[in-house]
């Protein structure tokens, strides 16, 4: 079912598009001038079609729909357009939040989050690059436990500054991922203090160790680190995914990930990773168009399909 090994799967190196000047003006426009939906329309008509022509990620997304969901060519083309459009909305929504805009947020499984917050031990929240996870940081806030969010250390300074401003006055801090792996000390300190650590578990960030698992209609490699960190202390783990359900609405899904804490360490890692992937598949079965990993994710391809497929 799985193999733990070193891999050459590419680590994430992306940042939010644009420079600080562009980000500041976008926030001002959203705060004082532009309704969010008008910007959605502009992007749908003028920006997304250009991206589909010049951005090589469109080929990756097209293959995702063809191979992992077995869609026909024309349906895969349409779904690729819709995926780019939804991703653009997610980016706009992020800056709309920086501008003071509000979204309707529903939470499914909130009792699981509250239960872990009230416990003495720290716990781990695992996310993925689907939906708009950043919204969870502004919603799932607990006074009793500090939330430590793992973030890409190379992100644009303007984005990091806006995040810091949004987190001001809350019990949230950011841990930047560093090439020298120094962020691991911060993670261990936070968990030892009974705090929450939130991290993505679908991209290699720093360490190259991975675990290969069956995922949708192929096999993919997931970073071993998040599962290793969780099992090292026998911590409870919560999958948190934030999915866009309407133009001004999101739903946060909080799902406990079970594993046998009495099993040997390698088996614990395998069980936890398998539970995480199963939850990721469940989310994508509901929201297949909100998959935002724009690189060759699968090490073994999905099923080839003909043009008369679904």
Coordinates of C-alpha atoms in Angstrom, one line a residue:
X1 CA 0.0 0.0 0.0
X2 CA 2.8 2.4 0.8
X3 CA 6.6 2.8 0.9
X4 CA 8.6 5.2 3.0
X5 CA 11.7 6.4 1.1
X6 CA 13.7 9.4 -0.1
X7 CA 12.3 10.9 -3.3
X8 CA 13.0 13.6 -5.9
X9 CA 9.4 14.9 -5.9
X10 CA 9.7 18.7 -6.2
X11 CA 9.5 20.8 -3.1
X12 CA 7.1 23.7 -3.1
X13 CA 8.8 27.0 -4.1
X14 CA 5.8 29.1 -5.1
X15 CA 4.9 32.6 -3.9
X16 CA 1.8 34.8 -4.3
X17 CA 2.0 36.5 -7.7
X18 CA 2.8 40.2 -7.9
X19 CA 4.9 42.6 -5.9
X20 CA 4.2 44.6 -2.8
X21 CA 3.0 47.7 -4.8
X22 CA 0.5 45.6 -6.7
X23 CA -0.7 43.9 -3.5
X24 CA -1.2 47.3 -1.7
X25 CA -3.2 48.7 -4.6
X26 CA -5.4 45.6 -4.9
X27 CA -6.2 45.8 -1.2
X28 CA -7.1 49.5 -1.5
X29 CA -9.3 48.8 -4.6
X30 CA -11.1 46.0 -2.8
X31 CA -11.6 48.2 0.3
X32 CA -12.9 51.3 -1.3
X33 CA -13.8 50.8 -4.9
X34 CA -14.2 47.3 -6.3
X35 CA -16.9 44.8 -5.3
X36 CA -15.4 41.3 -5.1
X37 CA -17.8 39.9 -7.8
X38 CA -16.8 42.6 -10.3
X39 CA -13.2 41.5 -9.9
X40 CA -14.3 37.9 -10.4
X41 CA -15.9 38.8 -13.7
X42 CA -12.9 40.7 -14.9
X43 CA -10.6 37.8 -14.1
X44 CA -13.0 35.3 -15.7
X45 CA -13.1 37.2 -19.0
X46 CA -9.6 38.6 -19.4
X47 CA -7.1 37.0 -17.0
X48 CA -8.0 33.3 -16.9
X49 CA -8.1 32.8 -20.7
X50 CA -4.6 34.3 -21.0
X51 CA -3.3 32.1 -18.2
X52 CA -4.7 29.1 -19.9
X53 CA -2.6 30.0 -23.0
X54 CA 0.7 31.0 -21.4
X55 CA 0.8 29.0 -18.1
X56 CA 2.1 25.4 -18.5
X57 CA 0.2 24.4 -15.4
X58 CA -2.9 24.2 -17.6
X59 CA -1.5 20.9 -19.1
X60 CA -1.0 19.5 -15.6
X61 CA -4.6 20.4 -14.5
X62 CA -6.0 19.0 -17.8
X63 CA -4.3 15.7 -17.2
X64 CA -5.6 15.7 -13.6
X65 CA -9.2 15.8 -14.9
X66 CA -8.5 13.3 -17.7
X67 CA -6.5 10.7 -15.7
X68 CA -7.8 11.0 -12.2
X69 CA -11.5 11.7 -12.9
X70 CA -11.7 10.0 -16.4
X71 CA -13.4 13.0 -18.0
X72 CA -13.7 13.4 -21.7
X73 CA -11.4 15.9 -23.5
X74 CA -14.0 18.7 -23.7
X75 CA -15.1 18.2 -20.1
X76 CA -11.5 18.2 -19.0
X77 CA -10.9 21.5 -20.9
X78 CA -14.0 23.1 -19.2
X79 CA -13.0 21.8 -15.8
X80 CA -9.5 23.2 -16.3
X81 CA -10.9 26.6 -17.0
X82 CA -13.1 26.4 -14.0
X83 CA -10.2 25.3 -11.8
X84 CA -8.1 28.4 -12.8
X85 CA -11.1 30.6 -12.2
X86 CA -11.8 29.2 -8.8
X87 CA -8.1 29.6 -7.9
X88 CA -8.2 33.2 -9.0
X89 CA -11.3 33.7 -6.7
X90 CA -9.4 32.2 -3.8
X91 CA -6.5 34.6 -4.3
X92 CA -8.9 37.6 -4.6
X93 CA -10.7 36.4 -1.5
X94 CA -7.4 36.4 0.4
X95 CA -6.8 40.0 -0.5
X96 CA -10.4 40.9 0.2
X97 CA -10.0 39.6 3.7
X98 CA -6.9 41.8 4.1
X99 CA -9.1 44.7 2.9
X100 CA -11.6 44.0 5.7
X101 CA -14.2 42.1 3.7
X102 CA -16.1 39.3 5.4
X103 CA -17.3 35.8 4.2
X104 CA -20.0 33.5 5.5
X105 CA -18.1 30.6 7.2
X106 CA -19.7 27.3 8.1
X107 CA -17.9 24.7 10.2
X108 CA -18.5 21.0 10.0
X109 CA -17.0 18.9 12.9
X110 CA -16.3 22.0 15.1
X111 CA -16.9 19.8 18.1
X112 CA -13.7 17.8 17.2
X113 CA -11.7 21.0 17.2
X114 CA -13.1 22.1 20.6
X115 CA -12.5 18.7 22.2
X116 CA -8.8 18.8 21.3
X117 CA -8.5 22.5 22.4
X118 CA -9.8 21.5 25.8
X119 CA -7.4 18.6 26.2
X120 CA -4.0 19.1 27.9
X121 CA -1.9 17.9 25.1
X122 CA -1.1 19.8 21.9
X123 CA -2.3 18.5 18.6
X124 CA -1.6 18.8 14.9
X125 CA -3.8 20.2 12.1
X126 CA -3.1 18.9 8.7
X127 CA -4.2 20.8 5.6
X128 CA -3.7 20.6 1.8
X129 CA -3.5 22.9 -1.1
X130 CA -7.2 22.6 -1.9
X131 CA -9.9 25.3 -1.2
X132 CA -8.6 28.3 0.8
X133 CA -7.0 27.0 4.0
X134 CA -5.9 30.5 5.1
X135 CA -9.4 31.3 6.1
X136 CA -9.2 28.6 8.8
X137 CA -6.5 30.6 10.5
X138 CA -8.9 33.6 10.8
X139 CA -11.8 31.4 12.0
X140 CA -10.6 28.4 14.1
X141 CA -9.0 30.5 16.9
X142 CA -8.8 29.3 20.5
X143 CA -7.8 31.4 23.5
X144 CA -6.7 28.3 25.4
X145 CA -4.2 27.1 22.9
X146 CA -1.8 29.0 20.7
X147 CA -2.1 28.0 17.0
X148 CA 1.3 27.9 15.2
X149 CA 0.9 28.0 11.4
X150 CA 3.7 26.6 9.3
X151 CA 4.2 29.0 6.3
X152 CA 6.5 29.1 3.3
X153 CA 9.6 31.2 4.3
X154 CA 10.0 32.6 0.8
X155 CA 6.5 34.2 0.6
X156 CA 6.3 37.8 -0.5
X157 CA 7.0 40.3 2.3
X158 CA 3.7 42.1 1.7
X159 CA 1.7 38.9 2.1
X160 CA 3.5 38.0 5.3
X161 CA 2.9 41.6 6.6
X162 CA -0.8 41.3 5.9
X163 CA -1.0 37.9 7.6
X164 CA 0.7 39.4 10.6
X165 CA -1.8 42.2 10.7
X166 CA -4.7 39.8 10.5
X167 CA -3.3 37.7 13.3
X168 CA -2.6 40.7 15.5
X169 CA -4.5 40.4 18.8
X170 CA -5.2 36.7 18.2
X171 CA -3.5 33.6 19.7
X172 CA -1.8 32.7 16.4
X173 CA 1.8 32.8 15.4
X174 CA 3.6 31.9 12.2
X175 CA 6.5 29.5 11.8
X176 CA 8.5 30.1 8.6
X177 CA 9.9 27.0 6.8
X178 CA 13.7 27.3 6.5
X179 CA 16.1 25.5 4.4
X180 CA 18.3 24.8 7.4
X181 CA 15.3 23.0 9.0
X182 CA 15.4 25.3 12.1
X183 CA 11.7 25.5 12.0
X184 CA 11.6 22.0 13.4
X185 CA 12.8 23.4 16.8
X186 CA 9.9 25.8 16.9
X187 CA 7.5 23.0 16.0
X188 CA 8.8 20.7 18.8
X189 CA 8.8 23.6 21.3
X190 CA 5.1 24.4 20.5
X191 CA 4.0 20.8 20.8
X192 CA 5.9 20.3 24.0
X193 CA 4.0 23.3 25.4
X194 CA 0.7 21.8 24.5
X195 CA 0.0 24.1 21.6
X196 CA -1.5 23.5 18.1
X197 CA 0.7 23.2 15.0
X198 CA -0.9 23.6 11.6
X199 CA 0.9 22.4 8.5
X200 CA 0.2 21.2 4.9
X201 CA 0.8 17.5 4.3
X202 CA 0.6 17.4 0.5
X203 CA 3.9 19.0 -0.5
X204 CA 7.5 18.4 0.4
X205 CA 8.7 21.3 2.5
X206 CA 12.4 21.0 3.5
X207 CA 12.9 17.3 4.1
X208 CA 12.9 15.0 1.0
X209 CA 11.5 12.0 2.9
X210 CA 8.2 10.8 1.5
X211 CA 5.6 8.1 1.7
X212 CA 4.1 6.7 -1.5
X213 CA 0.3 6.0 -1.3
X214 CA -2.5 5.1 -3.7
X215 CA -4.3 8.4 -4.3
X216 CA -7.4 8.6 -6.6
X217 CA -6.5 6.6 -9.7
X218 CA -2.7 6.6 -9.3
X219 CA 0.1 6.7 -6.8
X220 CA 1.5 9.8 -5.3
X221 CA 4.2 10.7 -2.8
X222 CA 3.3 12.7 0.3
X223 CA 5.8 14.2 2.8
X224 CA 6.6 12.0 5.7
X225 CA 7.4 14.9 8.0
X226 CA 3.9 15.9 9.2
X227 CA 3.0 12.2 10.0
X228 CA 6.4 11.6 11.6
X229 CA 6.0 14.7 13.8
X230 CA 2.5 13.7 14.9
X231 CA 3.4 10.1 15.7
X232 CA 6.6 10.9 17.5
X233 CA 4.6 12.2 20.5
X234 CA 1.5 10.1 19.9
X235 CA -0.6 13.3 19.2
X236 CA -4.1 13.6 18.1
X237 CA -4.4 14.8 14.5
X238 CA -7.2 16.8 12.8
X239 CA -7.6 17.3 9.0
X240 CA -8.8 20.8 8.3
X241 CA -9.9 21.7 4.8
X242 CA -11.6 25.0 3.8
X243 CA -13.7 24.7 0.6
X244 CA -15.4 27.5 -1.3
X245 CA -19.1 26.7 -1.6
X246 CA -20.5 30.0 -2.9
X247 CA -19.1 33.4 -4.1
X248 CA -19.1 34.7 -0.5
X249 CA -19.2 31.4 1.4
X250 CA -16.8 28.8 2.7
X251 CA -17.2 25.6 4.6
X252 CA -14.5 24.4 7.0
X253 CA -14.3 20.6 7.5
X254 CA -12.7 19.3 10.7
X255 CA -12.1 15.6 10.6
X256 CA -10.2 13.5 13.2
X257 CA -7.5 11.2 11.7
X258 CA -7.3 7.9 13.6
X259 CA -4.2 5.7 13.9
X260 CA -3.1 3.0 16.3
X261 CA -0.8 4.7 18.8
X262 CA 0.3 1.3 20.2
X263 CA 1.6 0.1 16.8
X264 CA 5.3 0.4 15.8
X265 CA 6.3 3.8 14.6
X266 CA 6.5 3.0 10.9
X267 CA 3.0 1.4 11.0
X268 CA 1.7 4.5 12.8
X269 CA 3.1 6.8 10.1
X270 CA 1.5 4.6 7.4
X271 CA -1.9 4.5 9.1
X272 CA -1.9 8.2 9.7
X273 CA -0.8 9.0 6.1
X274 CA -3.5 6.6 4.7
X275 CA -6.2 8.3 6.8
X276 CA -5.1 11.7 5.6
X277 CA -5.2 10.7 2.0
X278 CA -8.6 9.1 2.4
X279 CA -9.9 12.4 3.8
X280 CA -8.3 14.3 0.9
X281 CA -10.0 12.0 -1.5
X282 CA -13.3 12.6 0.3
X283 CA -12.9 16.3 -0.1
X284 CA -11.9 16.1 -3.8
X285 CA -14.9 13.8 -4.5
X286 CA -17.1 16.8 -3.3
X287 CA -14.9 19.6 -4.8
X288 CA -12.7 18.1 -7.6
X289 CA -12.2 21.5 -9.2
X290 CA -10.5 22.9 -6.1
X291 CA -7.3 21.0 -6.5
X292 CA -4.4 23.6 -6.6
X293 CA -1.2 21.5 -6.8
X294 CA 0.1 22.8 -10.2
X295 CA 2.8 20.2 -10.8
X296 CA 3.1 16.6 -11.8
X297 CA 1.7 15.2 -8.5
X298 CA 1.3 11.5 -9.4
X299 CA 4.3 9.2 -9.7
X300 CA 2.2 6.6 -11.4
X301 CA -0.4 7.9 -13.8
X302 CA -4.1 7.4 -13.7
X303 CA -6.1 5.4 -16.2
X304 CA -5.9 6.6 -19.8
X305 CA -9.3 7.5 -21.2
X306 CA -10.8 7.9 -24.6
X307 CA -12.7 10.9 -25.9
X308 CA -16.1 9.2 -25.4
X309 CA -15.5 8.8 -21.7
X310 CA -17.8 10.3 -19.1

